[in-house]
Amino acid sequence: MSVNETQDEIIEEFEGLTDWMDRYAYIIELGNTLPEFPENLKTPENLIEGCQSRVWISAEREENGKIRFEADSDALIVKGIVALLMRVLNNRTPDEILDADLYFIDKIGLKDHLSPTRSNGLVAMVKQIHNYAKAYRLLDANNN
């Protein structure tokens, strides 16, 4: 499934939830679907700067050139937001990640319903994911 197909699927899921309490509950539920994050990866290097709560994202390039992310947060809502980002961007190539227009964030109304600090945290998470993608793309360019 492409990045946009995944985003469209998320938008469709949220269309059925008109009340924001239901949407928050669903986001929290999504956070519970994240695979367990290894304690040894909860390092300062993987901690996202600019988030109100603690968020860790690690990345590893697979043999097929795609980036596999692992992520976690100590806040339920944020963990759900991370799960949404992982659903869209995990196991993608650096180019797919960097070319993605993350329109689902606006379409589901997430940006309008986050506090300014959580909104800044979301931007910081996306920036870190992009930084990983840029680093792996550069590494690929240097190896060719």
mmCIF file of C-alpha atoms in Angstrom:
data_model
loop_
_atom_site.group_PDB
_atom_site.id
_atom_site.type_symbol
_atom_site.label_atom_id
_atom_site.label_comp_id
_atom_site.label_asym_id
_atom_site.label_seq_id
_atom_site.Cartn_x
_atom_site.Cartn_y
_atom_site.Cartn_z
ATOM 1 C CA MET A 1 0.000 0.000 0.000
ATOM 2 C CA SER A 2 1.376 3.416 -0.937
ATOM 3 C CA VAL A 3 1.887 6.320 1.464
ATOM 4 C CA ASN A 4 -1.204 8.076 0.105
ATOM 5 C CA GLU A 5 -3.336 4.927 0.191
ATOM 6 C CA THR A 6 -2.396 4.460 3.836
ATOM 7 C CA GLN A 7 -3.229 8.086 4.603
ATOM 8 C CA ASP A 8 -6.591 7.761 2.810
ATOM 9 C CA GLU A 9 -7.347 4.653 4.872
ATOM 10 C CA ILE A 10 -6.637 6.579 8.098
ATOM 11 C CA ILE A 11 -8.827 9.485 6.952
ATOM 12 C CA GLU A 12 -11.648 7.052 6.216
ATOM 13 C CA GLU A 13 -11.326 5.484 9.691
ATOM 14 C CA PHE A 14 -11.545 8.904 11.344
ATOM 15 C CA GLU A 15 -14.552 10.001 9.249
ATOM 16 C CA GLY A 16 -16.678 7.564 11.228
ATOM 17 C CA LEU A 17 -15.662 9.245 14.480
ATOM 18 C CA THR A 18 -17.346 12.639 14.620
ATOM 19 C CA ASP A 19 -16.856 13.298 18.341
ATOM 20 C CA TRP A 20 -13.351 14.299 19.391
ATOM 21 C CA MET A 21 -13.509 12.220 22.565
ATOM 22 C CA ASP A 22 -14.046 9.178 20.313
ATOM 23 C CA ARG A 23 -11.149 10.282 18.112
ATOM 24 C CA TYR A 24 -8.843 10.654 21.130
ATOM 25 C CA ALA A 25 -9.910 7.228 22.384
ATOM 26 C CA TYR A 26 -9.115 5.756 18.956
ATOM 27 C CA ILE A 27 -5.721 7.484 18.875
ATOM 28 C CA ILE A 28 -4.924 6.026 22.308
ATOM 29 C CA GLU A 29 -6.053 2.613 21.069
ATOM 30 C CA LEU A 30 -3.690 2.938 18.080
ATOM 31 C CA GLY A 31 -0.825 3.720 20.450
ATOM 32 C CA ASN A 32 -1.410 0.378 22.131
ATOM 33 C CA THR A 33 -0.773 -1.356 18.791
ATOM 34 C CA LEU A 34 2.851 -0.190 18.634
ATOM 35 C CA PRO A 35 5.309 -3.041 19.115
ATOM 36 C CA GLU A 36 7.110 -2.926 22.433
ATOM 37 C CA PHE A 37 10.047 -0.532 22.284
ATOM 38 C CA PRO A 38 13.277 -2.086 23.593
ATOM 39 C CA GLU A 39 14.507 -0.418 26.782
ATOM 40 C CA ASN A 40 18.069 -0.327 25.413
ATOM 41 C CA LEU A 41 16.852 2.042 22.658
ATOM 42 C CA LYS A 42 15.488 4.574 25.150
ATOM 43 C CA THR A 43 18.663 6.621 24.807
ATOM 44 C CA PRO A 44 19.294 10.359 24.497
ATOM 45 C CA GLU A 45 20.154 9.806 20.805
ATOM 46 C CA ASN A 46 16.654 8.437 20.126
ATOM 47 C CA LEU A 47 14.812 10.971 22.300
ATOM 48 C CA ILE A 48 12.982 13.600 20.244
ATOM 49 C CA GLU A 49 13.811 17.175 21.212
ATOM 50 C CA GLY A 50 10.883 19.597 21.272
ATOM 51 C CA CYS A 51 8.250 17.220 22.607
ATOM 52 C CA GLN A 52 6.427 17.927 25.849
ATOM 53 C CA SER A 53 6.346 14.225 26.659
ATOM 54 C CA ARG A 54 9.148 11.794 26.061
ATOM 55 C CA VAL A 55 9.205 10.276 22.576
ATOM 56 C CA TRP A 56 11.799 7.893 21.222
ATOM 57 C CA ILE A 57 12.244 7.004 17.566
ATOM 58 C CA SER A 58 14.988 4.743 16.268
ATOM 59 C CA ALA A 59 15.633 3.795 12.670
ATOM 60 C CA GLU A 60 17.404 0.983 10.903
ATOM 61 C CA ARG A 61 17.778 0.452 7.189
ATOM 62 C CA GLU A 62 16.734 -2.965 5.978
ATOM 63 C CA GLU A 63 18.527 -4.856 3.207
ATOM 64 C CA ASN A 64 15.775 -3.851 0.759
ATOM 65 C CA GLY A 65 16.648 -0.170 1.324
ATOM 66 C CA LYS A 66 13.550 0.585 3.355
ATOM 67 C CA ILE A 67 13.763 2.164 6.790
ATOM 68 C CA ARG A 68 12.289 0.299 9.739
ATOM 69 C CA PHE A 69 11.344 2.565 12.598
ATOM 70 C CA GLU A 70 10.662 1.721 16.195
ATOM 71 C CA ALA A 71 8.947 4.283 18.377
ATOM 72 C CA ASP A 72 7.447 4.869 21.803
ATOM 73 C CA SER A 73 6.172 7.616 24.063
ATOM 74 C CA ASP A 74 5.370 7.898 27.740
ATOM 75 C CA ALA A 75 2.119 9.780 26.967
ATOM 76 C CA LEU A 76 -0.934 7.902 25.666
ATOM 77 C CA ILE A 77 -2.129 10.446 23.090
ATOM 78 C CA VAL A 78 1.397 11.043 21.804
ATOM 79 C CA LYS A 79 2.011 7.306 21.532
ATOM 80 C CA GLY A 80 -1.095 7.134 19.329
ATOM 81 C CA ILE A 81 0.149 9.999 17.165
ATOM 82 C CA VAL A 82 3.480 8.198 16.817
ATOM 83 C CA ALA A 83 1.571 5.040 15.832
ATOM 84 C CA LEU A 84 -0.184 7.006 13.061
ATOM 85 C CA LEU A 85 3.162 8.312 11.775
ATOM 86 C CA MET A 86 4.632 4.809 11.895
ATOM 87 C CA ARG A 87 1.671 3.421 9.979
ATOM 88 C CA VAL A 88 2.252 5.922 7.180
ATOM 89 C CA LEU A 89 6.067 6.112 7.114
ATOM 90 C CA ASN A 90 7.447 2.844 8.504
ATOM 91 C CA ASN A 91 9.033 0.411 6.050
ATOM 92 C CA ARG A 92 9.363 3.015 3.305
ATOM 93 C CA THR A 93 12.361 4.087 1.255
ATOM 94 C CA PRO A 94 14.068 7.369 2.118
ATOM 95 C CA ASP A 95 12.584 8.933 -1.028
ATOM 96 C CA GLU A 96 9.061 7.774 -0.154
ATOM 97 C CA ILE A 97 9.412 9.337 3.295
ATOM 98 C CA LEU A 98 10.877 12.610 2.065
ATOM 99 C CA ASP A 99 8.374 12.928 -0.796
ATOM 100 C CA ALA A 100 5.352 12.214 1.411
ATOM 101 C CA ASP A 101 2.858 15.018 1.869
ATOM 102 C CA LEU A 102 1.404 14.133 5.256
ATOM 103 C CA TYR A 103 -2.038 15.497 4.455
ATOM 104 C CA PHE A 104 -3.830 13.068 6.790
ATOM 105 C CA ILE A 105 -2.802 15.203 9.789
ATOM 106 C CA ASP A 106 -4.934 18.117 8.576
ATOM 107 C CA LYS A 107 -7.684 15.958 7.057
ATOM 108 C CA ILE A 108 -8.452 14.187 10.346
ATOM 109 C CA GLY A 109 -8.333 17.527 12.199
ATOM 110 C CA LEU A 110 -5.415 16.498 14.372
ATOM 111 C CA LYS A 111 -3.484 19.747 14.072
ATOM 112 C CA ASP A 112 -6.530 21.775 15.130
ATOM 113 C CA HIS A 113 -7.099 19.634 18.223
ATOM 114 C CA LEU A 114 -3.583 19.468 19.638
ATOM 115 C CA SER A 115 -2.178 21.846 22.197
ATOM 116 C CA PRO A 116 0.624 24.084 20.863
ATOM 117 C CA THR A 117 3.243 21.998 22.695
ATOM 118 C CA ARG A 118 1.862 18.727 21.281
ATOM 119 C CA SER A 119 1.699 20.317 17.838
ATOM 120 C CA ASN A 120 5.373 21.302 18.165
ATOM 121 C CA GLY A 121 6.128 17.748 19.232
ATOM 122 C CA LEU A 122 4.421 16.374 16.130
ATOM 123 C CA VAL A 123 6.541 18.659 13.948
ATOM 124 C CA ALA A 124 9.664 17.498 15.840
ATOM 125 C CA MET A 125 8.753 13.830 15.276
ATOM 126 C CA VAL A 126 8.254 14.336 11.540
ATOM 127 C CA LYS A 127 11.508 16.304 11.364
ATOM 128 C CA GLN A 128 13.427 13.469 13.064
ATOM 129 C CA ILE A 129 11.916 10.870 10.723
ATOM 130 C CA HIS A 130 12.948 13.080 7.784
ATOM 131 C CA ASN A 131 16.446 13.435 9.246
ATOM 132 C CA TYR A 132 16.801 9.650 9.368
ATOM 133 C CA ALA A 133 15.570 9.400 5.758
ATOM 134 C CA LYS A 134 17.997 12.118 4.608
ATOM 135 C CA ALA A 135 20.904 10.397 6.352
ATOM 136 C CA TYR A 136 20.122 7.019 4.771
ATOM 137 C CA ARG A 137 19.611 8.594 1.341
ATOM 138 C CA LEU A 138 22.990 10.316 1.649
ATOM 139 C CA LEU A 139 24.554 7.048 2.761
ATOM 140 C CA ASP A 140 23.049 5.322 -0.290
ATOM 141 C CA ALA A 141 24.351 8.070 -2.618
ATOM 142 C CA ASN A 142 27.844 7.765 -1.161
ATOM 143 C CA ASN A 143 27.844 3.981 -1.557
ATOM 144 C CA ASN A 144 26.926 4.120 -5.245
#
